[in-house]
Structure formats: C-alpha cells, structure tokens
Short mmCIF file of C-alpha atoms in Angstrom, two decimals:
data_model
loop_
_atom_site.label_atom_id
_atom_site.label_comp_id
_atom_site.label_asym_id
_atom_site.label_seq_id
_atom_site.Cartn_x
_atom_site.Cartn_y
_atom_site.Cartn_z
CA UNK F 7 -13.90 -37.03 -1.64
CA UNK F 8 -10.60 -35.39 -2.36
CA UNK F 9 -11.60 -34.54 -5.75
CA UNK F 10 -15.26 -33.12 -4.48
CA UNK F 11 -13.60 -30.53 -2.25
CA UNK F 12 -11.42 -29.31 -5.19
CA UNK F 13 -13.95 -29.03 -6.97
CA UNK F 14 -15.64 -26.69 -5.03
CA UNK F 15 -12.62 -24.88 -4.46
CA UNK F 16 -12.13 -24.58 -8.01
CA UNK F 17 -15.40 -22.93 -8.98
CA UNK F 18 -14.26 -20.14 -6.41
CA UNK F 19 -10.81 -19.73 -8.14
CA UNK F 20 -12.78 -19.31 -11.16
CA UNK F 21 -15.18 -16.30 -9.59
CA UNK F 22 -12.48 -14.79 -7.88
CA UNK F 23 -9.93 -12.14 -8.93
CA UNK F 24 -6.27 -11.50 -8.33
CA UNK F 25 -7.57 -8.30 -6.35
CA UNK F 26 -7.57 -9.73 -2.80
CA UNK F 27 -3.78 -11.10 -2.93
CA UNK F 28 -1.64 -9.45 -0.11
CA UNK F 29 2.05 -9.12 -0.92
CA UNK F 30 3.99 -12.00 -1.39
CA UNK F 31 7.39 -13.50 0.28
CA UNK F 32 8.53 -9.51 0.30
CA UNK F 33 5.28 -8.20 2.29
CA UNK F 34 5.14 -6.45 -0.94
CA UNK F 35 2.40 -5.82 -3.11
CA UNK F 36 2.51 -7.10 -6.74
CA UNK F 37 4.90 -4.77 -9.07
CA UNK F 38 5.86 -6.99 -12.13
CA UNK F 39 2.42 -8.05 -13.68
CA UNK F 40 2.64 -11.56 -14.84
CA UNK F 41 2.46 -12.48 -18.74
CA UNK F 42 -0.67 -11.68 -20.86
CA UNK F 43 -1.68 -15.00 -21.49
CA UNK F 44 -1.84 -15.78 -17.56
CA UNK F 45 1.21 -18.11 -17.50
CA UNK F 46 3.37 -17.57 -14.27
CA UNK F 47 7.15 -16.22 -14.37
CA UNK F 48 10.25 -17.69 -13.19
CA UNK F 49 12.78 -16.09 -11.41
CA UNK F 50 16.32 -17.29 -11.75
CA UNK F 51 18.06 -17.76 -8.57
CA UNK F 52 20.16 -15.04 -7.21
CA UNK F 53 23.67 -15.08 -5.86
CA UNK F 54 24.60 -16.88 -3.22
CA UNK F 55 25.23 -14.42 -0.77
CA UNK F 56 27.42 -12.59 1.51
CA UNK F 57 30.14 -14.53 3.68
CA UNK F 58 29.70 -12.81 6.65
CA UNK F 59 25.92 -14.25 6.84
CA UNK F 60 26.23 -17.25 9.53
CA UNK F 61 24.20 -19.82 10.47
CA UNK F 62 22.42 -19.52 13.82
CA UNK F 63 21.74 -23.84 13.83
CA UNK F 64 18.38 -24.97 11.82
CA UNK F 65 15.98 -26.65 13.96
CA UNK F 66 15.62 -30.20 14.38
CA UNK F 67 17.63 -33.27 13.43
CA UNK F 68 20.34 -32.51 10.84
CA UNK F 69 19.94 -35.01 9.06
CA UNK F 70 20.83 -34.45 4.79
CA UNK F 71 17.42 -34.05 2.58
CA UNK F 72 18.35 -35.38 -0.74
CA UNK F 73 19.34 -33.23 -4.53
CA UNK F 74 16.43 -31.86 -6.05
CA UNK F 75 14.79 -28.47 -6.68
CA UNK F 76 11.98 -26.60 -4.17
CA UNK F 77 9.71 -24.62 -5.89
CA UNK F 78 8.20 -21.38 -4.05
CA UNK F 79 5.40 -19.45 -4.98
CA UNK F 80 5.59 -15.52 -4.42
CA UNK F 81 4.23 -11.96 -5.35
CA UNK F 82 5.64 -8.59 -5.50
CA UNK F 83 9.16 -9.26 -5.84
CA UNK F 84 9.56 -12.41 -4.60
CA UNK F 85 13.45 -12.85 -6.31
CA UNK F 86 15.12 -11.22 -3.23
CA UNK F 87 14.18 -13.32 -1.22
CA UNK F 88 16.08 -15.56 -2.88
CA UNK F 89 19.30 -14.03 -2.29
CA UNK F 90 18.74 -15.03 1.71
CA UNK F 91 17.36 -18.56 1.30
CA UNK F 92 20.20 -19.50 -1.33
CA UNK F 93 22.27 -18.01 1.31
CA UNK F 94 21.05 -20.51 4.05
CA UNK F 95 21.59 -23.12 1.62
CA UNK F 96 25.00 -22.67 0.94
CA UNK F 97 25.61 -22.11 5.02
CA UNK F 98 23.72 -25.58 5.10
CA UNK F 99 25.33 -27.32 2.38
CA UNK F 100 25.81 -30.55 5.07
CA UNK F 101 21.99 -30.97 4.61
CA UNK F 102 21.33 -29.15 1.73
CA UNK F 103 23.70 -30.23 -0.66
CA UNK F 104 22.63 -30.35 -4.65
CA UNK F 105 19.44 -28.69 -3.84
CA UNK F 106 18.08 -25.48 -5.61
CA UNK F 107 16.18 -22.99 -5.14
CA UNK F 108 12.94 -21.99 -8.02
CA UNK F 109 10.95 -18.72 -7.18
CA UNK F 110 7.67 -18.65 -9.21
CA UNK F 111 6.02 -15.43 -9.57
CA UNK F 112 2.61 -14.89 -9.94
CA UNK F 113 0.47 -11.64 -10.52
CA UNK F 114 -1.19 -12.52 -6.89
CA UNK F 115 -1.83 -14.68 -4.07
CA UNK F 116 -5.40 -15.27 -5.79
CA UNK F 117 -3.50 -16.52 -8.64
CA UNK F 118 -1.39 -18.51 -6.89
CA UNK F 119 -4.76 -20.36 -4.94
CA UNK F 120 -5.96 -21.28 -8.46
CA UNK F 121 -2.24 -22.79 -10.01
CA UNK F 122 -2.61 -25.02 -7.20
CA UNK F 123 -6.02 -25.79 -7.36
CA UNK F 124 -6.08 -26.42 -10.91
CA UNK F 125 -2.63 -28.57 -10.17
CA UNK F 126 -4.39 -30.16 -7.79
CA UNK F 127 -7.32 -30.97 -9.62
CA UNK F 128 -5.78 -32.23 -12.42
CA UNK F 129 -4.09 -34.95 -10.05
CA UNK F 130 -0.53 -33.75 -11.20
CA UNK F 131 1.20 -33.57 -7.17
CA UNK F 132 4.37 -33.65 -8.42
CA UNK F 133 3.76 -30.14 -10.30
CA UNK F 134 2.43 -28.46 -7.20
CA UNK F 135 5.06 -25.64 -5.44
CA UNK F 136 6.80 -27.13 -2.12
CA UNK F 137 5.42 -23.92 -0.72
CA UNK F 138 3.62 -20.58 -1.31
CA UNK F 139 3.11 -17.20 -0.07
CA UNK F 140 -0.58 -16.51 1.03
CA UNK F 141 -3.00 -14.11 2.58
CA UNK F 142 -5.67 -15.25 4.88
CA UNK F 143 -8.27 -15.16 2.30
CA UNK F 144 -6.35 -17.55 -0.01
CA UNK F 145 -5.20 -19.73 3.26
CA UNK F 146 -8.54 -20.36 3.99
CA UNK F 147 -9.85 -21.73 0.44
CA UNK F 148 -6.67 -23.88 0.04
CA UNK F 149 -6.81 -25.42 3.70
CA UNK F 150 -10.22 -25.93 3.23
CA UNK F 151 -9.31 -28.60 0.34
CA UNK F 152 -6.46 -29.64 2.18
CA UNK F 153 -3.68 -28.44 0.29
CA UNK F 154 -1.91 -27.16 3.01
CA UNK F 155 0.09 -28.67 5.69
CA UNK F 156 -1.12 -27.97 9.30
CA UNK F 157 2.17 -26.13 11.35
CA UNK F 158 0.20 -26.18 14.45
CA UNK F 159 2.60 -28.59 16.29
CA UNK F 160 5.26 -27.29 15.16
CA UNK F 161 4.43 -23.33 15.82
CA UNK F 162 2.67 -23.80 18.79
CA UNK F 163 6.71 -23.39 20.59
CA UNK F 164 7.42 -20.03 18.99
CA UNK F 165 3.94 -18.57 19.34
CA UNK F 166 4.92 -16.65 22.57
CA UNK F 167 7.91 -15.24 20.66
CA UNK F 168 6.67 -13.46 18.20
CA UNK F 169 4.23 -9.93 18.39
CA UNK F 170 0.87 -10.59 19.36
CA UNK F 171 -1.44 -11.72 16.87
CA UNK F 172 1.01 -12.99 13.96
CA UNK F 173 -0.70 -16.34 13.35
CA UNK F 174 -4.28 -15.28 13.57
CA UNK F 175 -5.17 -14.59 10.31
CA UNK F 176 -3.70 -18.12 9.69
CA UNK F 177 -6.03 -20.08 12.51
CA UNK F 178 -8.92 -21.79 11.39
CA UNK F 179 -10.56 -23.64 13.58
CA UNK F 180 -8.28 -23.80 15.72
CA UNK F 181 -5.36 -24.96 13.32
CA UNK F 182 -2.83 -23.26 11.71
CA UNK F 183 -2.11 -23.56 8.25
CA UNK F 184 0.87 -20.96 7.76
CA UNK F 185 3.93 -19.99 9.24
CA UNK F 186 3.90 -16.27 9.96
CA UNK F 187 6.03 -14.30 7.47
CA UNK F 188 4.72 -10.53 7.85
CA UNK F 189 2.79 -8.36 9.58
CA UNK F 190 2.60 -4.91 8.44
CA UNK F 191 0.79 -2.07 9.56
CA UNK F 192 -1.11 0.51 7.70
CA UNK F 193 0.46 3.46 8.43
CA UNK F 194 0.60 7.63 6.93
CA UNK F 195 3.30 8.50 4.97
CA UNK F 196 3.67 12.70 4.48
CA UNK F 197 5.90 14.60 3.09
CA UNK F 198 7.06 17.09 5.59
CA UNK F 199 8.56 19.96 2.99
CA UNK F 200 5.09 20.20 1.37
CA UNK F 201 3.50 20.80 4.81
CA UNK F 202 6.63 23.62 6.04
CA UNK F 203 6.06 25.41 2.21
CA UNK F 204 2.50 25.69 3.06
CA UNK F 205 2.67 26.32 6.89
CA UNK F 206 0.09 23.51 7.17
CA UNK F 207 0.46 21.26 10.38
CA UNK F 208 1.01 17.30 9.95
CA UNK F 209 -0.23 17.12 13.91
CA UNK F 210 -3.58 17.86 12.85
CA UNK F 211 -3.63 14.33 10.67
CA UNK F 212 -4.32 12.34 13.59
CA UNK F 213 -7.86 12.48 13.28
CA UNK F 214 -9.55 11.64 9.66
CA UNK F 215 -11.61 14.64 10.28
CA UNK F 216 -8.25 16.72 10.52
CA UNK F 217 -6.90 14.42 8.01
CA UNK F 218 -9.22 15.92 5.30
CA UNK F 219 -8.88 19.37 6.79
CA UNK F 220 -4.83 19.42 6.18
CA UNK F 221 -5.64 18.39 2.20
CA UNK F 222 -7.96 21.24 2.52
CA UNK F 223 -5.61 24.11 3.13
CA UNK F 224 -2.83 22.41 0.73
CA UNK F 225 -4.99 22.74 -1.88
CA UNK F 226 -6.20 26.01 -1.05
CA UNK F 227 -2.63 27.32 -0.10
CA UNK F 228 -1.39 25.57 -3.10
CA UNK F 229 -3.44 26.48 -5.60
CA UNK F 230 -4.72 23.51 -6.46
CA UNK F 231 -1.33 22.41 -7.24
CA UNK F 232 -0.97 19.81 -4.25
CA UNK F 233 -3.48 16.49 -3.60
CA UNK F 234 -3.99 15.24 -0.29
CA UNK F 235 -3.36 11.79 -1.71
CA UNK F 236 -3.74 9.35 -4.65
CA UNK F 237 -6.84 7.64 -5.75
CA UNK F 238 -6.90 5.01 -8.23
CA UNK F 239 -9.50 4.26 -10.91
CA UNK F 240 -9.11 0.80 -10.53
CA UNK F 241 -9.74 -2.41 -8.25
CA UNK F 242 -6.72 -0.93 -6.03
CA UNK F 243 -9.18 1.30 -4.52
CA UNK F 244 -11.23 -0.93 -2.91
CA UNK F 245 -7.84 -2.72 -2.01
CA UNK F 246 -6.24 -0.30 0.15
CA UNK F 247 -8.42 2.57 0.65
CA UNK F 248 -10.97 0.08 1.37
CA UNK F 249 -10.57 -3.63 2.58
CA UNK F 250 -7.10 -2.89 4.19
CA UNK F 251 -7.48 0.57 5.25
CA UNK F 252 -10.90 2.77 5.59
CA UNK F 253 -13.08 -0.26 6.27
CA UNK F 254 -11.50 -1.68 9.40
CA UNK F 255 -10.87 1.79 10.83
CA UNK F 256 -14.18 2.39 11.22
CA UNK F 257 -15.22 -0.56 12.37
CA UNK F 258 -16.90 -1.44 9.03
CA UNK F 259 -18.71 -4.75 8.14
CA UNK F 260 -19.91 -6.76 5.08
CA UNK F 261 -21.26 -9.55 6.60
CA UNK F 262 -22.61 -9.88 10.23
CA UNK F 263 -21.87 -12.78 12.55
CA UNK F 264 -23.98 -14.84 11.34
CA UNK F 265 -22.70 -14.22 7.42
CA UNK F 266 -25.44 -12.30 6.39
CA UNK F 267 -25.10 -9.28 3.95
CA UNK F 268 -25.24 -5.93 6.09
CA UNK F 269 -23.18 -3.93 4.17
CA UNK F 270 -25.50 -1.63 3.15
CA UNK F 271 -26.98 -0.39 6.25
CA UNK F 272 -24.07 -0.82 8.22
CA UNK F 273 -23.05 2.32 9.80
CA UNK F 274 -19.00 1.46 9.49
CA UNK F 275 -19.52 1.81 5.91
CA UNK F 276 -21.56 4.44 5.60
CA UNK F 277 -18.32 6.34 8.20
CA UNK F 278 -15.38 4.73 6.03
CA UNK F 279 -16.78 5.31 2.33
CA UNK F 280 -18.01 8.51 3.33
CA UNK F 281 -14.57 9.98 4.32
CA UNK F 282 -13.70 8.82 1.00
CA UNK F 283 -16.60 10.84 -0.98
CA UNK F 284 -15.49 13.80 1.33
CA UNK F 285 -12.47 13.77 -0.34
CA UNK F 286 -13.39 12.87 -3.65
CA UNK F 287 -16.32 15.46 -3.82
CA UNK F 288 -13.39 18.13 -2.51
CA UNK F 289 -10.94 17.56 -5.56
CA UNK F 290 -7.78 16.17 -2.76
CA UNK F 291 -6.79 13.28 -4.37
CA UNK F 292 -5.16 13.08 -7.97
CA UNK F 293 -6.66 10.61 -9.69
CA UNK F 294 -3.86 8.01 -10.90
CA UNK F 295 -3.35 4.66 -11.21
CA UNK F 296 -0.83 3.42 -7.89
CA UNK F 297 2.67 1.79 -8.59
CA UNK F 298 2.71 3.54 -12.45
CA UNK F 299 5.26 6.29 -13.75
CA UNK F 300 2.41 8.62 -13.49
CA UNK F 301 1.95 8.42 -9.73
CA UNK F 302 5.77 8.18 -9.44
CA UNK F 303 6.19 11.61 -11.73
CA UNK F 304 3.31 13.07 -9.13
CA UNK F 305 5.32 12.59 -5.75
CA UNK F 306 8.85 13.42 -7.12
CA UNK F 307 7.13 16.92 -8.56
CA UNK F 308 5.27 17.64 -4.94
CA UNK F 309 2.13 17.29 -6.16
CA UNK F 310 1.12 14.71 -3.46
CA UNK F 311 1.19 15.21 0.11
CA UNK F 312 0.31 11.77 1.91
CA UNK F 313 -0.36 8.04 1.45
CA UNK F 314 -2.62 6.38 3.93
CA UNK F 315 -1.58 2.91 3.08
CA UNK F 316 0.22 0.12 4.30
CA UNK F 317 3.91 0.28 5.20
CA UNK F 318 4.93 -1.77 2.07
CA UNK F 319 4.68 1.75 0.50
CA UNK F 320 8.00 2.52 1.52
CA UNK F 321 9.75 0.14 -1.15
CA UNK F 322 8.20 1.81 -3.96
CA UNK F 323 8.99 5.60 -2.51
CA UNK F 324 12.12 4.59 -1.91
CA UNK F 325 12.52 3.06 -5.42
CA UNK F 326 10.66 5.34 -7.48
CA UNK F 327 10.80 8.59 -5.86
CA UNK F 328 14.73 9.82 -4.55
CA UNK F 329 13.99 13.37 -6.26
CA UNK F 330 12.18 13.57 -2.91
CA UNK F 331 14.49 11.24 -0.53
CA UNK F 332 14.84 13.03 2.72
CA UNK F 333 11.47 14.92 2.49
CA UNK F 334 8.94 12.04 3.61
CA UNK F 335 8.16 11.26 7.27
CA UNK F 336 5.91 8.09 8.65
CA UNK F 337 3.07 8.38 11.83
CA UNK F 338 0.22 6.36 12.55
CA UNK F 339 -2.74 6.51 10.73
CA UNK F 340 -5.68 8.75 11.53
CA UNK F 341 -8.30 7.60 13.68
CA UNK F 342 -11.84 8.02 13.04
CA UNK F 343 -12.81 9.80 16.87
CA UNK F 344 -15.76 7.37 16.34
CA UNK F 345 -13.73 4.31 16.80
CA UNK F 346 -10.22 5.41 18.08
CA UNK F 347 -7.77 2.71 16.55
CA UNK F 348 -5.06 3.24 13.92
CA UNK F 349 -4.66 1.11 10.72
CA UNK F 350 -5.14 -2.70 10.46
CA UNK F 351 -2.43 -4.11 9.83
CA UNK F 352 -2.00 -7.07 7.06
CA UNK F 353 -0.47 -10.41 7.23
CA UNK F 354 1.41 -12.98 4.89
CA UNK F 355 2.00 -16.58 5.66
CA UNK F 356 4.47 -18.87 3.96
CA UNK F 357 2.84 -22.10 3.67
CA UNK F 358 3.77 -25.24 2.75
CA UNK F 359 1.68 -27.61 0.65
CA UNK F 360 0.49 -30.53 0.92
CA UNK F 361 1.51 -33.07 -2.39
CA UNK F 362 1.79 -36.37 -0.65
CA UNK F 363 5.21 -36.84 0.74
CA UNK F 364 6.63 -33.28 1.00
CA UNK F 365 10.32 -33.98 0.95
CA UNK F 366 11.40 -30.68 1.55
CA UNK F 367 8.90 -29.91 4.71
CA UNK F 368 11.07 -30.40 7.41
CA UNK F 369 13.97 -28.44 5.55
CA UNK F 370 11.54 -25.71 4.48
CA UNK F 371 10.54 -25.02 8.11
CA UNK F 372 13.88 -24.94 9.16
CA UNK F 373 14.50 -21.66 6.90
CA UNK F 374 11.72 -20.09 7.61
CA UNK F 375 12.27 -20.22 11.46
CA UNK F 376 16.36 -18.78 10.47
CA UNK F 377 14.65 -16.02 8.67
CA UNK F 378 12.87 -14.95 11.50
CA UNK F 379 15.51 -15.66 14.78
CA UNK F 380 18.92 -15.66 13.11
CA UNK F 381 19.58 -11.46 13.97
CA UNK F 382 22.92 -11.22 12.23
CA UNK F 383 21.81 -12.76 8.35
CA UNK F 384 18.40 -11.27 8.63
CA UNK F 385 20.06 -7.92 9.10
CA UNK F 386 22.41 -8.32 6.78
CA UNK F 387 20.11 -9.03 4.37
CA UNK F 388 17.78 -6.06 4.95
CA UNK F 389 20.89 -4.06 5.00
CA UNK F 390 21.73 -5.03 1.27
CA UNK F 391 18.00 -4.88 0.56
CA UNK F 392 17.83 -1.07 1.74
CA UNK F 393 21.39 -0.41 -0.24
CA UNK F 394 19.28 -1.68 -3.44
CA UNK F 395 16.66 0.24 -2.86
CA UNK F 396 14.79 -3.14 -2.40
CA UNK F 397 12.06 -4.60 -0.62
CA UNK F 398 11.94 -6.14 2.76
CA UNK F 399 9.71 -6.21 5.71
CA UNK F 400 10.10 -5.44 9.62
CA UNK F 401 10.63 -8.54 11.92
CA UNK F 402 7.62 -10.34 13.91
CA UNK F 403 10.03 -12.03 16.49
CA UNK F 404 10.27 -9.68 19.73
CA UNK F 405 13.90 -10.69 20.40
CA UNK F 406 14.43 -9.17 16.42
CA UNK F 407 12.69 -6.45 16.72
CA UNK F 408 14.38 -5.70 20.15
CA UNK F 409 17.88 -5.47 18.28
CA UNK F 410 19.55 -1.52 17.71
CA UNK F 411 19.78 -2.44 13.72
CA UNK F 412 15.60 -1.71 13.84
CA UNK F 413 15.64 1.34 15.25
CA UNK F 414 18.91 2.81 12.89
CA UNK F 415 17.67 6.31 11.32
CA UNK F 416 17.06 6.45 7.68
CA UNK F 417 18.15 9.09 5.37
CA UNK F 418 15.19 8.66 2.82
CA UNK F 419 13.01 9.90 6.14
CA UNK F 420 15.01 12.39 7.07
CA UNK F 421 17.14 11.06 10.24
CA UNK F 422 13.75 8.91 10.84
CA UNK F 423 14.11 5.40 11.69
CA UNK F 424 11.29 4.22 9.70
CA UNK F 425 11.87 0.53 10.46
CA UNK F 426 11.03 1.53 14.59
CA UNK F 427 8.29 3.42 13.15
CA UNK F 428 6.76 0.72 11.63
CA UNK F 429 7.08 -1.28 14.58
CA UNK F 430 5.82 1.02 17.06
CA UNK F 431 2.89 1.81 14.49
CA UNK F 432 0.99 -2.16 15.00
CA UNK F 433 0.48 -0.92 18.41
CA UNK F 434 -3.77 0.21 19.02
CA UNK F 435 -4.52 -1.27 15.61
CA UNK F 436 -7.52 -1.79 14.49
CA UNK F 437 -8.92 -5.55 13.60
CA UNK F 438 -9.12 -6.44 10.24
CA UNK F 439 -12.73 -7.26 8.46
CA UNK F 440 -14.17 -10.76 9.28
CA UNK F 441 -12.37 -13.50 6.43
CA UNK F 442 -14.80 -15.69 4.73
CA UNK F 443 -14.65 -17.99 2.07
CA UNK F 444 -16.96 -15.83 -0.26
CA UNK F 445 -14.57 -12.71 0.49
CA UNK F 446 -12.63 -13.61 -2.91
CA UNK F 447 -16.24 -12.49 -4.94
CA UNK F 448 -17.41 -10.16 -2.25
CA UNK F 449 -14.28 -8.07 -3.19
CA UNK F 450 -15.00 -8.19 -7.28
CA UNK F 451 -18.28 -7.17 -6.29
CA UNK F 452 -18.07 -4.32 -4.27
CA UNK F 453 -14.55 -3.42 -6.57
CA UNK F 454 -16.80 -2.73 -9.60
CA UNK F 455 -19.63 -0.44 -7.61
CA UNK F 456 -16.62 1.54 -6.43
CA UNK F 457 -14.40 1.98 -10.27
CA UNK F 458 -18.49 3.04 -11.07
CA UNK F 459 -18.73 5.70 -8.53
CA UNK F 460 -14.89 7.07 -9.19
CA UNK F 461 -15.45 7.11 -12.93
CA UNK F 462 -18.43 9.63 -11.74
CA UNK F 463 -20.86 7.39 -12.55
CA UNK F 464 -22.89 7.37 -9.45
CA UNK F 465 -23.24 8.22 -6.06
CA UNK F 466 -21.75 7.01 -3.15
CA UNK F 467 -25.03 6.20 -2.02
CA UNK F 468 -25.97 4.16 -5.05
CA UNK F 469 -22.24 2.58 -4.88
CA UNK F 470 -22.81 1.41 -0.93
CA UNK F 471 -26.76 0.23 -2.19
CA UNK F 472 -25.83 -1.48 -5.41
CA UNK F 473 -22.64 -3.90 -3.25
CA UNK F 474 -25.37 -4.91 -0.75
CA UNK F 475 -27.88 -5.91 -3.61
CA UNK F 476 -25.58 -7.63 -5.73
CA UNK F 477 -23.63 -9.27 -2.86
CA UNK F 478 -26.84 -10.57 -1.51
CA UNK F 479 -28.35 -11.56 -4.97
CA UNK F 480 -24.93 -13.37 -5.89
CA UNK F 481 -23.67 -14.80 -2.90
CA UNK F 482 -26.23 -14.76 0.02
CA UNK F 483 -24.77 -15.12 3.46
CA UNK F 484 -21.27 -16.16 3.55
CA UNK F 485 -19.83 -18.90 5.66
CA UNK F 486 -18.36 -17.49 9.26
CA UNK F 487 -15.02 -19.26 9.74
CA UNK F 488 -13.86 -19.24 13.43
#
C-alpha cells in the first residue's frame, strides 16, 4: 500500500518543476542553483556561534538523544541557518552531545519533494533528511504518501501564539504536517530618490491603477531611462508576478470549488494578467532575468523604480545593490479597487519526515520552537545576519514580534524600520490561490503560455485561452484539498 501511494506521488515529482518551491529554511528564494547534473549540494556547517546566545530551556523532557548526524533539507541559502541551530547545539550539549548538523541544498522545495520520494521509493529510510523545508504545495504531495510526521499534537499549544493564519497552508484535513517557519508578505519596494528626481508621487501606488500611472510619468519624465519594474522572461514570472502576487490580489482562480478548470473565463484573471499586459504593452518594465548581475547592474544605475514582490526581496537589495543603500523605502502593495486587499503573503514550514523511528524528532522540535520564542538568540542572530548582509525572515510569534529589536530603523531604508514594515504589511492581505495536488503541473502549464506571450509571441488573450485548454486537456479537474 505504502509503495502504491509513492508511486503515485512519484509520477507527480516527475511532471512537476522546481518552479513552485517557496524559499527554503531562510524564507528566501533559491540563489545558488544546484549542480548541472541535478545532484544536491552540501553545505558545511558553520561556526558555532556567538557566546552571548543563551538558551531559553528546550521543551520537553531533557533527556540526551544519542551521536549521530541530522540531515536538513533547504533552499535559498539555507547555510545560515546553520550558524543558529549549531548554536543551540552547543548551548545544549547535555542532550546534544556528538551530534552534527548537515544542511542539504537543493535548487527548490519541488526538488526536495522528489529526493524524498525517489528515497522513499527506493525503500532506502535511512537516506531520507530528518527534516525539510517545504511550501504548501510540496507539503501536501509528501503528506499525502505519508512522509511526513503529523505536529498536530504537538502545535496545537502554540497555535494561539503565533500571527493568525501561520499553520494554514500546512492543515490538511484537519492535520498539520509542518511546523510554521515563515510567513512573509508581498509587499512594494520603491526607491524614493527616483520618485523626488522626477517629482512623481509614491502615494499614488496604492492603487494598481495608480500603480501603472506612477511608471507612466517615470518613463515619460525620464526619458525612457527609468522602468516601473522588472519582468522576467522566464518561469519567475508566473512565480511572483503571478501565483504569489497578481493572481491572489485580484481574487483570481484556476480551479473552482469543485476543481474544475475556470481559468479562462474567470474574471480574476482576466483583472490580474491584464494589469500585467498594461504594463508590458506600455514599455515599464525592463525585461531581465530576477536575482542575475543584470537586474542587479539595473537598480544600482536607477533604472528601476519598484518591485512588487515578496519581502524576501530585501536580502538580495541589500546584498546586491548598496550603490543605492539608503534610497529604497517599503509600503504595502497596491490594491486592485476591485478587490481591496494587499499582497498574499507566502509561507514555509519545516517539516519533519517520517523514516520509521525518527531519532532526532523530539530534539528537532525542540529547536524549532527556540527559534521562534527564545527573543535574545533569535535577535542576535538576525543582528549578525543583517551585519552580513544576509538573509533572515521576520518572526511569527506575537510575543517576538512585540519586542523593540523589530521595529529598530534601518539604514539601507533610509531611517525605515523595514522589519516593522514587514510586519505591519500581513495585515488586510489577501488569501492565497486554492492548493491542490495538480498545482505542481498547473504551474508548468500556465509558466510556458506566459514565457510565450513575453517573448511576444502572442496575446494575452491567447496566453489566458491556451492555460485553460491545456490545463483542462492535461489535467482535468484537480482534487480540492480542505
């Protein structure tokens, strides 16, 4: 029976992409590609730590797991995060003694779903990760073939202690099948100096409609010399101008309630991808490839004005662009007047597998819960994290969020504090697109109709006509989780 379900799981690994992986451990998106041939990288472990990072008391009996090695599956960047969890193991060295720390990068969380299904599959438990960073779509195959513990008992305590919401995305029927690690808002970064040299207002940008109008007068005050924004000629676009941005906003949907295909006569759609051919058809966005020297070269030269995207954005900015530090400022995203909520935000759960006896589960939930209600070494890790212009993401615990260190102003925003913004930015979000099973495909699908209508290749129209053909010749109605 086991090997039936894996099966089945298996031949969806195989038809989906790595397109539809959220950021990893970070709540980063992926920035170090994984090898050529498809084989995953290892990160060494990183220093211990700082001294002054204190334990706060893991939770439950202390009782010593024996010497060994946990292996962690993350995106993005996921070797930071192994300067705080080798930290907590060297706080916890009565419990934790001889054990090590392996953080296995892969390209996405799609990739990661099909290590461990193929792991899986092959009957090899003892090769599968202790644990892995996932996004609902990925949750939802892997539970499904139960390859995932269930952390409903033990989450149900906390649930009223963190923001509203966090464990959704990981609930399926009514069990939940990761621990909450990130929940991060999709948000408008601008840069203010390109908006004072052209005497255009960023106020306007709270509606899409005067959203578009601002990239209009750049580039007419400009000269053509400033874009709006970014768009890329790849799956990306579908990515975050699409799934986790646009889509959602206006209330968009590919499948109805019932699973079947409505995407193309939908009228969310028609409003999200439509905003997008309004600025396509205008010339605002410079065409370049997202999280590439190119793109990087554009922003530090003022030759892009905004990124509606998620708040992960900040790492790379940060990173890539300080020819510009002090220029960029954060708000929430536009609304579409239609609809009236600001940008979805996206989750990450860290989730711990199933591979018969997990010896590490118990001691694997105890650092997540540190990571998320010990104040002083999670902000002394972000602290470093921010020093090195690396990546990190805001709390999900009120009482953490609550604390002074998340509202300190930032000099890369100008006397901002863009870790409060981010914060006060999940509030009138709008809900993400329904999750399905089929979502993994649905997004390769409805990817390639959109790199066809950006390469100029056809019409929006055609784009929006050819996903709901092929997504209903291909899939057919897709299974409605609750």
């Amino acid at each position: 029976m086991r090997k039936r379900t894996l099966a089945a799981v298996l031949s969806a690994a195989v038809l989906a992409g790595v397109m539809t992986g959220c950021g990893g451990g970070s709540g980063t998106d992926t920035t170090t590609a994984a090898p050529a041939d498809g084989s995953a990288q290892k990160t060494e472990a990183a220093p211990a730590g700082e001294d002054a990072w204190e334990d706060a008391g893991a939770q439950g009996e202390r009782r010593a797991f024996p010497a060994g090695t946990i292996t962690m599956y993350g995106t993005g960047q996921p070797q930071y995060l192994l300067e705080y969890f080798n930290a907590w193991l060297e706080r916890n060295q009565d419990i934790a003694a001889g054990i090590t720390l392996e953080m296995v990068q892969t390209e996405g969380t799609a990739q990661s779903r099909e290590r461990i299904t193929m792991t899986a599959l092959a009957g090899a438990d003892d090769d599968l990760p202790d644990a892995v960073y996932l996004d609902p779509v990925n949750i939802m195959d892997l539970s499904q073939a139960g390859l995932l513990r269930d952390e409903t008992e033990y989450l149900q305590p906390y649930l009223s202690e963190f923001v509203d919401g966090a464990a959704n995305d990981a609930t399926i029927n009514g069990k939940i099948y990761g621990l909450p690690d990130a929940v991060r808002p999709n948000v408008l970064f601008y840069n203010e100096e390109i908006f004072k040299k052209y005497d255009v207002d960023p106020a306007m940008m709270d509606t899409f409609e005067g959203y578009i109008e601002a990239g209009r007068q750049l580039k007419e005050k400009s000269d053509g010399s400033v874009y709006l924004s970014y768009v890329s000629p790849s799956s990306k676009t579908w990515r975050y101008w699409g799934r986790r941005g646009l889509m959602p906003q206006a209330n968009a949907k590919i499948w109805d309630d019932a699973g079947n295909v409505v995407i193309g006569e939908d009228p969310g759609t028609k409003l999200a991808l439509t905003a997008l051919d309004t600025m396509m058809q205008e010339g605002l966005l410079l065409k370049s490839e997202i999280m590439e020297p190119a793109l990087y070269d554009a922003i530090n030269n003022q030759q892009v004005a905004t990124f509606y995207i998620g708040a992960f954005w900040d790492e790379f900015l940060r990173k890539n662009c300080q020819a510009v530090s002090g220029q960029w400022r954060v708000m929430a995203s536009p609304v579409f007047e239609e609809v009236g909520t600001t940008g979805a935000p996206v989750s990450t759960y860290f989730c711990i597998v199933n591979k018969g006896d997990n010896t590490y589960a118990e001691l694997l939930e105890m650092m997540w819960h540190d990571f998320h209600f010990d104040i002083e070494s999670r902000n002394a890790w972000v602290a470093k994290m921010e020093a090195d212009n690396a990546p990190y993401s805001n709390p999900i615990t009120k009482s953490m969020l609550e604390d002074e260190f998340w509202k300190e102003p930032s000099e890369y925003y100008g006397g901002m504090s863009f870790r409060e913004m981010e914060g006060k930015c999940l509030s009138n979000g709008s809900k993400n697109l329904i999750v399905t099973p089929q979502d993994a495909q649905a997004d390769e699908i409805i990817s390639a109709e959109l790199e066809t209508y950006i390469a100029g290749n056809q019409s929006i129209e055609d784009a929006i006509a050819n996903m709901d053909k092929n997504l209903k010749a291909k899939i057919g109605q897709a299974e409605i989780i609750q």
